[in-house]
């Protein structure tokens, strides 16, 4: 009888063990769905993951090398998953995508350096050249990004990056050889339209979320510094040689980037939701070529979002309050950097418009990248510890509180430099402002991407559109305003500087709008962001 009792107890314990295992195993968690649907709120601490998902499911989670953070998105058990690539392979892609991200504003900056040569060649004024080429080029760059991102979602990152870069190069060569102003303006604007915005896509494809802000710092620094790179390189060249040489050298840089894309870039789009991926019908060099030109992407398109969803995706993001307010704030803040850079040449009336200060600007952007790298990670880690192992996207915006005082200080110093014709103050003012712009831009990009992990392309395109249209607007009204009232008045208004000019008394609202938008957008989004993300989720 005792033996039977023992056997009975053993059977019951085995049944309970089996039952517990069955509960844990059958209570599956779709980690892909969790990452996409818990927009802006992720469990990061491995210990908290055990509470969130259960012991069995938490044990399946992949962690970072030191075991302190859960990786999102979860890498698949597939060496082709870009999340599983080696650090060297990822770094190569980050370098190339940063170089390609430099191209649109770098090409636009060539026009800034060449503006007086262009006016002389085509027998017109610098203002006409600015309006027909630089301003409209900035405007079309914003719309081009929204167009290209639609193709990216259907056909992949690599073919769209390749073809957009190829067309950009072709139109830039056309601008180099343009026989008249109409041809030049058309080629210049088309080269801007074909500028791509796949950088955010690539960063989110290959790096886990806790490293994305650090890597976005590198990519964004390239984008921020690119408008100053070409004036520095070509400012003195166009003063001594034809502007066509500047565009020819720019075309060579574009060609180098195109070759790097063709030979070293790989497709980073990984379809995690496909239960069974179609077999590759080609391998080796043929597969590489077909992927580069888009044949593979065309075959895979039937497994990806349909055209109605793709066409409306940007509209589906832009109206949501967790996105709209911070992007409007970023558009106003970044718009000054583009607009002032575009019109500096007219204000200063010198062929090398900003070349004398490039080294200082480069230092400023690199300083912004260095500060941003550690500030963003410090804020993220501190928030995760204080939030019980969870990450909330709104913590990204704390960096904006550091950026705004620097931004105001920079523009006030810039205004003082213009007023007093002090070159040192002008350079320092711009440098401080660009540290702030780099910090703020990375924070906004990272926040919006965390809120919409499935819409990285649309986020990048809309942010690019916002800053481009903001810069386009500033550039368009600054030149006639400066011609009428003088550059001192223009910079004074934009820095809200109180100087003894009657014109300023009625015109300092625009800069205050930037500061006002900060106080409206950032604190409100931080306070109501979790509600917005839950109420207005995709």
PDB file of C-alpha atoms in Angstrom, residues 100-236:
ATOM      1  CA  UNK A 100      25.466  58.745 -48.974  1.00  0.00           C
ATOM      2  CA  UNK A 101      23.531  60.832 -46.443  1.00  0.00           C
ATOM      3  CA  UNK A 102      26.069  63.616 -46.980  1.00  0.00           C
ATOM      4  CA  UNK A 103      25.340  63.719 -50.742  1.00  0.00           C
ATOM      5  CA  UNK A 104      22.074  65.764 -50.943  1.00  0.00           C
ATOM      6  CA  UNK A 105      23.165  68.728 -48.812  1.00  0.00           C
ATOM      7  CA  UNK A 106      26.755  68.451 -50.044  1.00  0.00           C
ATOM      8  CA  UNK A 107      25.520  68.864 -53.616  1.00  0.00           C
ATOM      9  CA  UNK A 108      23.326  71.758 -52.541  1.00  0.00           C
ATOM     10  CA  UNK A 109      26.294  73.428 -50.860  1.00  0.00           C
ATOM     11  CA  UNK A 110      28.202  73.434 -54.151  1.00  0.00           C
ATOM     12  CA  UNK A 111      25.602  75.873 -55.455  1.00  0.00           C
ATOM     13  CA  UNK A 112      26.169  78.112 -52.433  1.00  0.00           C
ATOM     14  CA  UNK A 113      29.906  78.263 -53.119  1.00  0.00           C
ATOM     15  CA  UNK A 114      29.301  78.793 -56.853  1.00  0.00           C
ATOM     16  CA  UNK A 115      26.514  81.352 -56.660  1.00  0.00           C
ATOM     17  CA  UNK A 116      28.490  84.351 -57.937  1.00  0.00           C
ATOM     18  CA  UNK A 117      30.160  82.342 -60.682  1.00  0.00           C
ATOM     19  CA  UNK A 118      26.787  81.036 -61.770  1.00  0.00           C
ATOM     20  CA  UNK A 119      25.326  84.547 -61.792  1.00  0.00           C
ATOM     21  CA  UNK A 120      28.189  85.765 -63.947  1.00  0.00           C
ATOM     22  CA  UNK A 121      28.010  82.840 -66.369  1.00  0.00           C
ATOM     23  CA  UNK A 122      24.258  83.107 -66.872  1.00  0.00           C
ATOM     24  CA  UNK A 123      24.170  86.911 -66.697  1.00  0.00           C
ATOM     25  CA  UNK A 124      21.813  87.250 -63.748  1.00  0.00           C
ATOM     26  CA  UNK A 125      21.861  88.085 -60.036  1.00  0.00           C
ATOM     27  CA  UNK A 126      22.832  85.946 -57.070  1.00  0.00           C
ATOM     28  CA  UNK A 127      19.283  86.281 -55.730  1.00  0.00           C
ATOM     29  CA  UNK A 128      17.836  84.726 -58.903  1.00  0.00           C
ATOM     30  CA  UNK A 129      20.338  81.862 -58.719  1.00  0.00           C
ATOM     31  CA  UNK A 130      19.456  81.307 -55.065  1.00  0.00           C
ATOM     32  CA  UNK A 131      15.721  81.218 -55.754  1.00  0.00           C
ATOM     33  CA  UNK A 132      15.900  78.970 -58.822  1.00  0.00           C
ATOM     34  CA  UNK A 133      18.452  76.458 -57.568  1.00  0.00           C
ATOM     35  CA  UNK A 134      19.271  76.402 -53.844  1.00  0.00           C
ATOM     36  CA  UNK A 135      15.815  77.190 -52.504  1.00  0.00           C
ATOM     37  CA  UNK A 136      13.872  74.933 -54.845  1.00  0.00           C
ATOM     38  CA  UNK A 137      16.505  72.235 -54.492  1.00  0.00           C
ATOM     39  CA  UNK A 138      15.934  72.204 -50.721  1.00  0.00           C
ATOM     40  CA  UNK A 139      12.176  72.105 -51.269  1.00  0.00           C
ATOM     41  CA  UNK A 140      12.301  69.164 -53.702  1.00  0.00           C
ATOM     42  CA  UNK A 141      14.689  67.256 -51.451  1.00  0.00           C
ATOM     43  CA  UNK A 142      11.889  67.016 -48.898  1.00  0.00           C
ATOM     44  CA  UNK A 143       9.313  65.745 -51.376  1.00  0.00           C
ATOM     45  CA  UNK A 144      11.785  63.325 -52.941  1.00  0.00           C
ATOM     46  CA  UNK A 145      12.285  61.533 -49.639  1.00  0.00           C
ATOM     47  CA  UNK A 146       8.548  60.841 -49.291  1.00  0.00           C
ATOM     48  CA  UNK A 147       8.472  59.405 -52.816  1.00  0.00           C
ATOM     49  CA  UNK A 148      11.518  57.173 -52.412  1.00  0.00           C
ATOM     50  CA  UNK A 149      10.427  55.703 -49.098  1.00  0.00           C
ATOM     51  CA  UNK A 150       7.358  54.227 -50.813  1.00  0.00           C
ATOM     52  CA  UNK A 151       9.619  52.236 -53.122  1.00  0.00           C
ATOM     53  CA  UNK A 152      11.860  51.226 -50.222  1.00  0.00           C
ATOM     54  CA  UNK A 153       8.999  49.455 -48.427  1.00  0.00           C
ATOM     55  CA  UNK A 154       8.056  47.522 -51.532  1.00  0.00           C
ATOM     56  CA  UNK A 155      11.391  46.713 -53.134  1.00  0.00           C
ATOM     57  CA  UNK A 156      14.032  46.978 -50.408  1.00  0.00           C
ATOM     58  CA  UNK A 157      16.730  49.371 -49.233  1.00  0.00           C
ATOM     59  CA  UNK A 158      19.614  48.483 -51.539  1.00  0.00           C
ATOM     60  CA  UNK A 159      18.036  48.889 -55.015  1.00  0.00           C
ATOM     61  CA  UNK A 160      16.366  52.186 -54.100  1.00  0.00           C
ATOM     62  CA  UNK A 161      19.612  53.496 -52.625  1.00  0.00           C
ATOM     63  CA  UNK A 162      21.516  52.424 -55.743  1.00  0.00           C
ATOM     64  CA  UNK A 163      19.102  53.868 -58.314  1.00  0.00           C
ATOM     65  CA  UNK A 164      18.536  57.129 -56.434  1.00  0.00           C
ATOM     66  CA  UNK A 165      22.288  57.628 -56.142  1.00  0.00           C
ATOM     67  CA  UNK A 166      22.742  56.817 -59.830  1.00  0.00           C
ATOM     68  CA  UNK A 167      20.111  59.357 -60.916  1.00  0.00           C
ATOM     69  CA  UNK A 168      21.543  61.962 -58.528  1.00  0.00           C
ATOM     70  CA  UNK A 169      24.955  61.500 -60.145  1.00  0.00           C
ATOM     71  CA  UNK A 170      23.497  61.717 -63.667  1.00  0.00           C
ATOM     72  CA  UNK A 171      21.653  64.966 -62.966  1.00  0.00           C
ATOM     73  CA  UNK A 172      24.661  66.480 -61.183  1.00  0.00           C
ATOM     74  CA  UNK A 173      26.779  65.771 -64.261  1.00  0.00           C
ATOM     75  CA  UNK A 174      24.029  67.429 -66.293  1.00  0.00           C
ATOM     76  CA  UNK A 175      24.247  70.512 -64.073  1.00  0.00           C
ATOM     77  CA  UNK A 176      28.026  70.544 -64.542  1.00  0.00           C
ATOM     78  CA  UNK A 177      27.658  70.696 -68.320  1.00  0.00           C
ATOM     79  CA  UNK A 178      24.479  72.820 -68.473  1.00  0.00           C
ATOM     80  CA  UNK A 179      24.642  75.349 -71.359  1.00  0.00           C
ATOM     81  CA  UNK A 180      21.986  77.706 -69.941  1.00  0.00           C
ATOM     82  CA  UNK A 181      20.317  78.656 -66.680  1.00  0.00           C
ATOM     83  CA  UNK A 182      17.080  76.784 -67.350  1.00  0.00           C
ATOM     84  CA  UNK A 183      18.946  73.531 -67.931  1.00  0.00           C
ATOM     85  CA  UNK A 184      21.143  74.071 -64.899  1.00  0.00           C
ATOM     86  CA  UNK A 185      18.177  74.837 -62.630  1.00  0.00           C
ATOM     87  CA  UNK A 186      16.295  71.759 -63.860  1.00  0.00           C
ATOM     88  CA  UNK A 187      19.280  69.462 -63.374  1.00  0.00           C
ATOM     89  CA  UNK A 188      20.092  70.917 -59.975  1.00  0.00           C
ATOM     90  CA  UNK A 189      16.527  70.506 -58.702  1.00  0.00           C
ATOM     91  CA  UNK A 190      16.197  66.972 -60.064  1.00  0.00           C
ATOM     92  CA  UNK A 191      19.449  65.912 -58.407  1.00  0.00           C
ATOM     93  CA  UNK A 192      17.987  67.165 -55.108  1.00  0.00           C
ATOM     94  CA  UNK A 193      14.702  65.307 -55.659  1.00  0.00           C
ATOM     95  CA  UNK A 194      16.568  62.021 -56.060  1.00  0.00           C
ATOM     96  CA  UNK A 195      18.447  62.454 -52.786  1.00  0.00           C
ATOM     97  CA  UNK A 196      17.644  59.439 -50.606  1.00  0.00           C
ATOM     98  CA  UNK A 197      16.662  59.122 -46.943  1.00  0.00           C
ATOM     99  CA  UNK A 198      17.417  55.463 -46.175  1.00  0.00           C
ATOM    100  CA  UNK A 199      19.877  56.178 -43.350  1.00  0.00           C
ATOM    101  CA  UNK A 200      17.389  55.711 -40.516  1.00  0.00           C
ATOM    102  CA  UNK A 201      16.161  52.506 -42.140  1.00  0.00           C
ATOM    103  CA  UNK A 202      19.675  51.076 -42.314  1.00  0.00           C
ATOM    104  CA  UNK A 203      20.529  52.015 -38.717  1.00  0.00           C
ATOM    105  CA  UNK A 204      17.370  50.382 -37.360  1.00  0.00           C
ATOM    106  CA  UNK A 205      17.848  47.328 -39.590  1.00  0.00           C
ATOM    107  CA  UNK A 206      21.315  46.443 -38.331  1.00  0.00           C
ATOM    108  CA  UNK A 207      21.533  47.796 -34.764  1.00  0.00           C
ATOM    109  CA  UNK A 208      19.417  46.941 -31.684  1.00  0.00           C
ATOM    110  CA  UNK A 209      17.350  49.775 -30.259  1.00  0.00           C
ATOM    111  CA  UNK A 210      19.648  50.545 -27.315  1.00  0.00           C
ATOM    112  CA  UNK A 211      22.497  51.333 -29.745  1.00  0.00           C
ATOM    113  CA  UNK A 212      20.426  53.193 -32.322  1.00  0.00           C
ATOM    114  CA  UNK A 213      20.751  56.666 -30.774  1.00  0.00           C
ATOM    115  CA  UNK A 214      24.549  56.280 -30.677  1.00  0.00           C
ATOM    116  CA  UNK A 215      24.686  55.251 -34.332  1.00  0.00           C
ATOM    117  CA  UNK A 216      22.159  57.896 -35.346  1.00  0.00           C
ATOM    118  CA  UNK A 217      24.570  60.434 -33.835  1.00  0.00           C
ATOM    119  CA  UNK A 218      27.145  59.432 -36.457  1.00  0.00           C
ATOM    120  CA  UNK A 219      24.707  59.481 -39.376  1.00  0.00           C
ATOM    121  CA  UNK A 220      23.074  62.732 -38.266  1.00  0.00           C
ATOM    122  CA  UNK A 221      26.452  64.403 -37.781  1.00  0.00           C
ATOM    123  CA  UNK A 222      27.229  63.684 -41.428  1.00  0.00           C
ATOM    124  CA  UNK A 223      23.900  65.168 -42.494  1.00  0.00           C
ATOM    125  CA  UNK A 224      24.332  68.270 -40.304  1.00  0.00           C
ATOM    126  CA  UNK A 225      27.898  68.994 -41.410  1.00  0.00           C
ATOM    127  CA  UNK A 226      27.334  68.316 -45.135  1.00  0.00           C
ATOM    128  CA  UNK A 227      25.994  71.804 -46.058  1.00  0.00           C
ATOM    129  CA  UNK A 228      29.268  73.323 -44.810  1.00  0.00           C
ATOM    130  CA  UNK A 229      31.578  70.748 -46.334  1.00  0.00           C
ATOM    131  CA  UNK A 230      31.180  71.776 -49.975  1.00  0.00           C
ATOM    132  CA  UNK A 231      31.444  75.561 -49.390  1.00  0.00           C
ATOM    133  CA  UNK A 232      34.658  74.920 -47.457  1.00  0.00           C
ATOM    134  CA  UNK A 233      36.080  72.671 -50.164  1.00  0.00           C
ATOM    135  CA  UNK A 234      34.981  74.775 -53.133  1.00  0.00           C
ATOM    136  CA  UNK A 235      34.791  78.340 -51.769  1.00  0.00           C
ATOM    137  CA  UNK A 236      38.319  79.288 -52.776  1.00  0.00           C
TER     138      UNK A 236
END
